[in-house]
Coordinates of C-alpha atoms and ligand atoms in Angstrom, one line a residue:
M96 CA -62.4 -115.2 3.3
T97 CA -60.7 -116.7 6.3
T98 CA -60.5 -120.4 6.1
A99 CA -60.8 -122.7 8.9
L100 CA -57.4 -123.7 8.8
A101 CA -56.1 -120.0 9.0
R102 CA -58.7 -119.5 11.9
F103 CA -56.8 -122.8 13.7
D104 CA -53.5 -121.4 13.3
R105 CA -54.2 -118.0 14.7
W106 CA -55.7 -120.0 17.8
I107 CA -52.7 -122.0 18.1
R108 CA -50.5 -118.9 18.1
N109 CA -52.5 -117.2 20.6
E110 CA -55.5 -118.1 22.8
F111 CA -53.8 -121.7 23.0
V112 CA -50.3 -120.1 24.1
E113 CA -52.2 -118.1 26.9
H114 CA -54.3 -121.1 28.1
N115 CA -51.4 -123.4 28.4
T116 CA -49.2 -120.3 30.2
K117 CA -51.7 -119.5 32.8
L118 CA -52.0 -123.1 33.7
E119 CA -48.3 -123.5 33.8
E120 CA -47.8 -120.5 36.1
A121 CA -50.5 -122.0 38.8
Y122 CA -48.8 -125.1 38.8
F123 CA -45.6 -123.8 39.0
A124 CA -46.5 -121.8 41.8
E125 CA -47.1 -124.9 43.8
R126 CA -44.3 -126.9 42.1
R127 CA -47.0 -129.8 41.2
E128 CA -47.1 -131.3 37.7
V129 CA -50.7 -130.7 37.4
L130 CA -53.7 -129.6 39.6
D131 CA -57.1 -130.7 39.7
G132 CA -60.5 -129.9 41.0
R133 CA -59.6 -126.1 40.9
P134 CA -62.4 -124.2 39.2
E135 CA -60.7 -121.2 37.8
L136 CA -58.1 -123.6 36.3
D137 CA -60.8 -126.3 35.2
R138 CA -62.6 -123.5 33.6
I139 CA -59.2 -123.0 31.4
K140 CA -58.9 -126.6 30.5
R141 CA -62.2 -127.1 29.4
A142 CA -62.1 -123.6 27.2
L143 CA -58.7 -125.3 25.6
V144 CA -60.5 -128.4 24.9
A145 CA -63.7 -127.1 23.5
E146 CA -62.2 -124.2 21.3
G147 CA -59.7 -126.6 19.9
D148 CA -62.5 -129.2 19.0
H149 CA -64.6 -126.8 17.6
L150 CA -61.8 -125.3 15.2
I151 CA -60.6 -128.8 14.0
G152 CA -64.1 -129.6 13.5
G153 CA -64.6 -126.6 11.0
I154 CA -61.6 -128.0 9.0
L155 CA -62.9 -131.5 8.8
A156 CA -66.6 -129.8 7.9
E157 CA -64.7 -127.8 5.3
D158 CA -63.0 -130.8 3.8
A159 CA -60.2 -128.8 2.1
L160 CA -57.0 -130.3 3.6
P161 CA -53.9 -129.3 2.1
V162 CA -52.5 -131.1 -0.9
P163 CA -48.6 -130.5 -0.4
E164 CA -46.9 -133.1 2.1
R165 CA -45.4 -130.4 3.9
E166 CA -48.4 -128.4 4.8
K167 CA -50.3 -131.7 5.7
Y168 CA -47.3 -132.6 8.1
Q169 CA -47.6 -128.9 9.6
L170 CA -50.9 -129.2 10.2
L171 CA -50.3 -132.8 11.8
G172 CA -48.2 -131.2 14.2
M173 CA -50.6 -128.5 15.3
V174 CA -53.4 -130.8 15.9
G175 CA -50.8 -132.7 17.8
Y176 CA -50.4 -129.7 19.9
H177 CA -53.6 -129.6 20.9
L178 CA -53.9 -133.4 21.7
A179 CA -50.7 -132.8 23.7
A180 CA -51.7 -130.3 25.5
C181 CA -55.1 -132.0 26.6
R182 CA -53.1 -135.0 27.5
R183 CA -50.7 -132.7 29.5
H184 CA -53.6 -131.1 31.7
E185 CA -55.2 -134.4 32.3
S186 CA -58.2 -132.4 31.5
A187 CA -61.0 -134.3 32.7
A188 CA -63.2 -132.9 30.0
A189 CA -60.9 -134.4 27.0
D190 CA -62.8 -137.7 26.8
A191 CA -63.3 -139.6 23.6
A192 CA -66.2 -137.6 22.4
A193 CA -64.3 -133.9 23.0
L194 CA -61.1 -135.4 21.0
S195 CA -63.0 -137.0 18.2
A196 CA -62.4 -134.4 15.7
A197 CA -59.1 -134.2 16.6
W198 CA -58.3 -137.8 16.4
S199 CA -60.1 -138.0 13.1
L200 CA -58.0 -135.5 11.5
A201 CA -54.9 -136.6 13.2
L202 CA -55.4 -140.2 12.0
R203 CA -56.3 -138.9 8.3
L204 CA -53.2 -137.1 7.8
G205 CA -50.9 -139.5 9.7
S206 CA -52.0 -142.5 7.4
S207 CA -51.9 -140.3 4.3
L208 CA -48.0 -139.4 5.5
G209 CA -47.4 -142.8 6.9
V210 CA -46.3 -141.6 10.3
A211 CA -47.4 -141.7 13.5
P212 CA -50.8 -139.3 14.2
R213 CA -49.3 -137.1 16.7
F214 CA -46.8 -134.3 17.1
V215 CA -43.2 -135.2 17.0
F216 CA -39.8 -133.2 17.8
A217 CA -39.6 -132.3 13.8
H218 CA -43.0 -130.3 14.3
Q219 CA -41.0 -128.3 16.8
A220 CA -38.0 -127.8 14.8
M221 CA -38.0 -128.5 11.1
Y222 CA -41.4 -127.7 10.3
N223 CA -42.6 -125.1 12.7
P224 CA -43.3 -121.9 10.7
A225 CA -42.7 -118.8 12.3
V226 CA -45.0 -115.9 12.1
G227 CA -43.6 -112.4 12.9
G228 CA -40.7 -113.8 14.6
R229 CA -41.9 -116.2 16.8
F230 CA -42.5 -120.1 16.0
Q231 CA -45.4 -122.3 17.4
T232 CA -45.1 -123.2 21.1
F233 CA -47.3 -124.6 23.8
T234 CA -46.7 -121.6 26.3
S235 CA -45.0 -118.3 26.3
L236 CA -42.4 -119.5 28.9
E237 CA -39.1 -118.6 28.1
D238 CA -37.5 -121.9 29.2
E239 CA -39.9 -123.7 26.5
A240 CA -38.3 -121.2 23.8
V241 CA -34.9 -121.6 25.3
F242 CA -35.2 -125.7 25.1
L243 CA -37.0 -125.5 21.7
T244 CA -34.1 -123.4 20.1
N245 CA -31.3 -125.1 21.3
N246 CA -32.7 -128.6 20.4
G247 CA -33.2 -127.5 17.2
L248 CA -29.9 -126.1 16.6
G249 CA -28.3 -129.2 17.8
V250 CA -30.3 -131.4 15.4
F251 CA -29.5 -129.1 12.4
A252 CA -25.7 -129.3 13.4
Y253 CA -26.1 -133.0 13.5
Q254 CA -27.8 -133.0 10.0
R255 CA -24.7 -130.8 8.7
A256 CA -22.4 -133.5 10.2
A257 CA -24.4 -136.3 8.5
A258 CA -24.6 -134.7 5.2
A259 CA -20.6 -134.1 5.1
V260 CA -19.6 -137.7 6.2
H261 CA -21.9 -138.8 3.4
R262 CA -20.6 -137.0 0.6
I263 CA -17.3 -139.4 1.4
T264 CA -18.9 -142.5 0.6
A265 CA -18.6 -141.4 -3.5
I266 CA -15.3 -140.3 -3.4
G267 CA -13.1 -142.6 -1.0
V268 CA -11.6 -142.0 2.6
S269 CA -8.5 -141.1 0.8
S270 CA -9.4 -138.1 -1.1
P271 CA -8.0 -134.7 -0.4
F272 CA -11.7 -133.6 -0.3
S273 CA -13.0 -136.0 2.3
G274 CA -10.2 -134.5 4.4
H275 CA -12.4 -131.0 4.1
L276 CA -15.5 -132.9 4.7
L277 CA -14.0 -134.8 8.0
E278 CA -13.1 -131.2 9.1
A279 CA -16.8 -129.9 8.6
A280 CA -18.4 -132.8 10.5
R281 CA -16.0 -132.4 13.1
V282 CA -16.9 -128.5 13.3
A283 CA -20.8 -129.4 13.1
L284 CA -20.5 -132.1 15.9
D285 CA -18.5 -129.4 18.1
E286 CA -21.4 -127.0 17.6
V287 CA -23.8 -130.0 18.9
L288 CA -21.7 -130.2 22.0
R289 CA -22.0 -126.4 22.4
F290 CA -25.6 -126.0 21.9
N291 CA -26.2 -128.9 24.4
Q292 CA -23.9 -126.6 26.8
V293 CA -26.0 -123.6 26.0
L294 CA -29.1 -125.6 27.0
A295 CA -27.8 -127.0 30.2
N296 CA -26.4 -123.8 31.2
S297 CA -29.7 -121.9 30.7
L298 CA -32.4 -124.2 31.1
D299 CA -34.3 -124.1 34.3
V300 CA -34.4 -127.6 35.8
D301 CA -37.8 -127.3 37.8
R302 CA -39.2 -125.0 34.5
F303 CA -38.3 -128.0 32.4
F304 CA -39.4 -130.6 34.6
F305 CA -42.6 -129.0 35.6
N306 CA -43.7 -127.0 32.7
V307 CA -42.1 -128.2 29.5
R308 CA -41.6 -131.8 29.6
P309 CA -45.1 -132.6 30.4
Y310 CA -46.4 -132.1 26.8
F311 CA -44.1 -134.4 25.6
K312 CA -45.9 -137.6 26.9
S313 CA -47.4 -140.8 25.4
H314 CA -51.2 -140.3 24.3
R315 CA -54.1 -142.0 22.8
V316 CA -55.1 -141.1 19.3
G317 CA -58.3 -143.3 18.6
N318 CA -57.8 -146.7 19.6
A319 CA -54.0 -146.4 20.1
E320 CA -51.5 -145.1 22.5
Y321 CA -48.4 -143.4 20.5
R322 CA -45.4 -142.8 22.6
G323 CA -44.2 -139.3 23.6
V324 CA -41.6 -137.0 21.8
N325 CA -37.9 -136.6 22.1
A326 CA -35.4 -134.9 20.7
G327 CA -33.6 -138.1 18.9
D328 CA -36.3 -138.4 16.5
F329 CA -34.1 -137.7 13.7
S330 CA -32.3 -139.8 11.3
A331 CA -28.8 -137.9 11.1
I332 CA -27.4 -139.1 14.4
N333 CA -28.3 -142.6 13.4
E334 CA -26.7 -142.1 9.8
L335 CA -23.6 -140.9 11.7
D336 CA -23.5 -143.9 14.0
V337 CA -23.4 -146.4 11.1
L338 CA -21.5 -144.7 8.4
L339 CA -18.7 -143.8 10.9
G340 CA -18.7 -147.4 12.0
L341 CA -19.4 -146.8 15.7
T342 CA -22.7 -149.0 15.6
S343 CA -23.9 -151.9 13.3
L344 CA -27.2 -153.1 12.3
R345 CA -25.9 -156.4 13.0
D346 CA -26.4 -155.0 16.8
P347 CA -29.9 -156.2 17.8
F348 CA -30.1 -153.5 20.5
Y349 CA -29.3 -151.1 17.9
Q350 CA -31.2 -152.4 15.3
N351 CA -34.3 -152.0 17.5
V352 CA -33.5 -148.1 18.2
L353 CA -34.1 -147.4 14.3
T354 CA -36.9 -149.6 14.2
E355 CA -38.5 -148.1 17.2
K356 CA -38.4 -144.4 15.9
Y357 CA -39.4 -145.1 12.4
A358 CA -43.2 -143.9 12.9
Y359 CA -41.8 -140.7 14.8
V360 CA -39.6 -139.1 12.2
T361 CA -40.5 -137.3 9.1
P362 CA -41.1 -139.0 5.7
E363 CA -37.9 -137.8 4.2
D364 CA -36.0 -139.0 7.5
Q365 CA -38.0 -142.4 6.9
T366 CA -36.2 -142.7 3.5
R367 CA -32.9 -142.1 5.0
L368 CA -33.5 -144.5 7.9
R369 CA -34.2 -147.2 5.3
A370 CA -30.9 -146.5 3.2
I371 CA -28.9 -146.9 6.8
G372 CA -26.2 -149.8 6.4
S373 CA -26.2 -149.6 2.6
E374 CA -22.6 -147.9 2.5
E375 CA -19.6 -149.5 3.9
P376 CA -18.8 -147.5 7.3
L377 CA -15.8 -145.2 7.0
L378 CA -14.0 -147.1 9.6
A379 CA -13.8 -150.4 7.4
Q380 CA -12.6 -148.4 4.9
F381 CA -10.0 -146.4 6.7
L382 CA -8.7 -150.1 7.9
R383 CA -8.8 -151.8 4.8
E384 CA -6.8 -148.9 3.1
A385 CA -4.4 -148.3 5.9
E386 CA -3.5 -152.2 5.8
A387 CA -3.1 -152.2 2.0
A388 CA -1.5 -149.0 0.8
P389 CA -1.0 -146.3 3.7
N390 CA -0.1 -142.7 2.2
P391 CA 0.3 -139.6 3.8
Q392 CA -3.1 -138.2 2.6
L393 CA -5.0 -141.1 4.5
T394 CA -3.0 -140.7 7.2
R395 CA -3.9 -137.1 7.6
N396 CA -8.0 -138.2 6.7
A397 CA -7.8 -140.9 9.1
Q398 CA -6.5 -138.7 11.8
L399 CA -9.4 -136.2 10.9
F400 CA -11.6 -139.1 11.4
L401 CA -10.8 -140.1 14.5
D402 CA -11.1 -136.4 15.6
V403 CA -15.0 -136.7 14.2
C404 CA -15.4 -140.1 16.3
R405 CA -14.2 -138.3 19.5
A406 CA -16.4 -135.4 18.9
H407 CA -19.7 -137.6 18.3
G408 CA -19.2 -139.5 21.4
A409 CA -18.5 -136.0 23.3
A410 CA -21.4 -134.7 22.3
Y411 CA -23.6 -137.5 23.1
T412 CA -21.9 -138.3 26.5
Y413 CA -22.8 -134.6 27.3
H414 CA -26.0 -135.2 26.5
H415 CA -26.3 -138.2 29.0
H416 CA -24.4 -136.8 31.8
K417 CA -25.2 -133.1 31.5
L418 CA -29.0 -133.4 30.3
V419 CA -30.7 -136.6 30.8
L420 CA -29.2 -137.2 34.3
P421 CA -29.7 -133.8 35.9
F422 CA -32.9 -132.5 33.9
L423 CA -34.9 -135.7 34.1
V424 CA -33.1 -138.3 36.4
E425 CA -32.2 -136.0 39.6
P426 CA -35.9 -134.1 39.7
A427 CA -37.2 -137.5 39.3
K428 CA -36.1 -138.6 42.7
T429 CA -38.5 -136.3 44.5
A430 CA -41.7 -136.9 42.0
P431 CA -44.5 -138.5 43.9
P432 CA -44.4 -142.5 43.0
G433 CA -47.5 -142.5 41.4
R434 CA -46.5 -139.8 38.8
L435 CA -43.1 -142.1 37.8
S436 CA -44.7 -144.3 35.4
A437 CA -45.3 -141.1 33.0
L438 CA -41.6 -139.6 33.1
T439 CA -40.1 -141.0 30.0
S440 CA -41.4 -140.2 26.4
S441 CA -41.2 -143.8 24.9
G442 CA -43.0 -145.4 27.7
P443 CA -40.4 -147.7 29.5
P444 CA -39.8 -147.2 33.2
L445 CA -37.2 -144.1 33.7
D446 CA -34.3 -146.7 34.8
V447 CA -34.8 -148.9 31.7
V448 CA -34.4 -145.9 29.2
V449 CA -31.7 -144.2 31.1
S450 CA -29.7 -147.9 30.7
G451 CA -30.4 -147.7 27.0
L452 CA -29.2 -143.9 26.5
S453 CA -26.2 -145.2 28.6
H454 CA -25.6 -148.1 26.3
L455 CA -25.9 -145.9 23.2
A456 CA -23.3 -143.0 25.0
D457 CA -20.9 -146.3 25.4
L458 CA -21.4 -147.0 21.6
R459 CA -20.8 -143.6 20.4
S460 CA -17.9 -143.1 22.5
A461 CA -16.5 -146.6 21.7
R462 CA -16.2 -147.5 25.3
D463 CA -15.1 -151.0 25.9
R464 CA -18.0 -153.0 27.6
P465 CA -17.4 -156.7 28.3
G466 CA -19.9 -158.8 26.4
K467 CA -21.3 -155.7 24.4
P468 CA -20.3 -154.5 20.8
S469 CA -17.8 -151.8 20.7
A470 CA -15.6 -150.0 18.0
R471 CA -12.8 -149.4 20.3
H472 CA -10.5 -152.4 19.0
S473 CA -11.0 -151.3 15.4
L474 CA -10.2 -147.5 16.2
D475 CA -7.1 -148.7 18.1
R476 CA -6.1 -150.6 15.2
L477 CA -6.2 -147.8 12.9
R478 CA -4.8 -145.6 15.3
E479 CA -1.7 -148.1 15.2
L480 CA -1.8 -148.4 11.4
I481 CA -1.7 -144.5 11.1
S482 CA 1.1 -144.2 13.7
V483 CA 3.6 -145.5 11.0
H484 CA 3.6 -141.7 9.9
P485 CA 4.5 -140.0 13.2
G486 CA 5.5 -136.7 11.4
D487 CA 2.3 -135.8 9.8
D488 CA 0.3 -133.2 11.0
H489 CA -3.2 -133.6 10.2
R490 CA -3.9 -130.1 10.6
A491 CA -1.6 -129.1 8.1
P492 CA -3.3 -127.4 4.8
L493 CA -5.3 -130.5 2.9
T494 CA -4.1 -129.3 -0.2
S495 CA -0.6 -129.9 0.3
S496 CA -0.6 -133.4 -1.0
A497 CA -2.7 -132.9 -3.9
E498 CA -0.3 -130.2 -5.0
Ligands
HEM287 C1 -33.1 -131.2 28.7 C2 -32.4 -131.5 27.5 C3 -32.8 -133.1 27.4 C4 -33.0 -133.9 27.9 C5 -33.8 -133.9 29.5 C6 -33.1 -135.1 27.0 C7 -33.7 -136.5 27.6 C8 -33.6 -137.5 26.8 C9 -34.3 -139.0 27.1 C10 -34.8 -139.2 28.4 C11 -34.2 -139.3 25.9 C12 -34.6 -140.8 25.7 C13 -36.6 -140.7 25.3 C14 -37.2 -142.2 25.7 O1 -36.8 -143.1 25.0 O2 -38.1 -141.8 26.7 C15 -33.5 -138.6 24.9 C16 -33.4 -139.3 23.5 C17 -32.4 -138.4 22.9 N1 -32.1 -137.3 23.1 FE1 -32.4 -135.9 24.1 N2 -32.5 -134.8 25.9 C18 -32.5 -133.5 26.0 C19 -32.1 -132.6 24.8 C20 -31.4 -133.4 23.7 C21 -30.9 -132.6 22.6 C22 -30.7 -131.0 22.8 C23 -30.4 -133.3 21.7 C24 -29.9 -133.3 20.3 C25 -29.4 -132.1 19.9 C26 -30.9 -134.6 22.1 C27 -30.6 -136.0 21.6 C28 -31.3 -137.1 21.9 C29 -31.3 -138.1 21.0 C30 -30.4 -138.6 19.7 C31 -32.1 -139.4 21.9 C32 -32.4 -140.7 21.1 C33 -31.7 -141.6 21.7 C34 -30.7 -141.9 20.2 O3 -30.6 -142.1 19.4 O4 -29.4 -141.6 21.1 N3 -31.6 -134.4 23.4 N4 -33.2 -137.5 25.5

């Protein structure tokens, strides 16, 4: 017997995608974010709302929600896709009555998992089960797949970098093993940059602006409005920031970044976010050991550490200058004034979001800005301390000093 959940899953992968794609092609033909009052398009919008509502109502009626946390989280993502598409098409029919089944199921799943009752970035990458080689998408447009794939690959690479850096806390910064781990972290961060470059070079600016980004907007679930999706809703990047020593929880701006994303990450990332700041940052450890007892292994590792910091800054500065500015800020300049307020996913006006992102880019690249916290001075001090061993080549085999 086919369950209501299986029927919903099949619909999300088929008719849902067809409806959205037809609407997107019509909008794109006129380079408009949305079109209203066109009978043939309004029919599709109504079908999307009604079919989703009917199928989700079926899941509630069966009252057989999945028990494993992962499956609950995946179902939340699917219900969230439906809600996000209704919001994206600004469907007149998508009022409280038509969405009440989806709201009810999303709220139930969200409160059981302790997360925002909407789809988030993790539903598109880490929790997006593929069937027959295809993961769930809103449309069958190539640009959506390009965007999701490179975003996801970038986040997985950030997670690899964070995992490597974490392991150093148990063995110390002068361990020969730490050199290997730092090298692994630097390679992973170079990959983040590479995926961002592929994205910047293959994503079409107009397709992203008109047909991909609008699904990521804030929307209501029940009585509350939940902010939209962004690819930054995972903890690894923040684990790296703080553990490397480039940012600090004592900085109210940065503390706010962490607190704000808490409800929008996966349950396991919530645990990781809570643990941030519980270990001494590597930069502080390197400084302490370099002041007290410099040695060749420490010097080599410190040079590798500086490479990791450089790679982290480079990847994020690229995000700012080659993704945020050309794919969002530039096209926004020609958007009708009435639509500007809905451009960012977090809700504040675009210039406020962009200035926050620029501040993060400064922190991650340790740029010295008067009156603002920066790791620049400490990194320069470390560089000075390790330059007492100018003959050391940090790319020499790391096993040499352990022999
Ligand atoms: C066309 C591609 C992209 C655009 C236009 C873009 C734009 C943005 C914007 C506007 C925000 C702020 C969201 C808000 O508060 O409203 C943001 C946040 C963020 N994005 Fe992207 N992004 C893109 C791709 C990526 C990719 C591929 C990654 C990572 C691999 C990424 C990582 C982040 C991170 C980590 C944040 C959260 C802020 C932070 O902690 O740094 N983004 N992005």
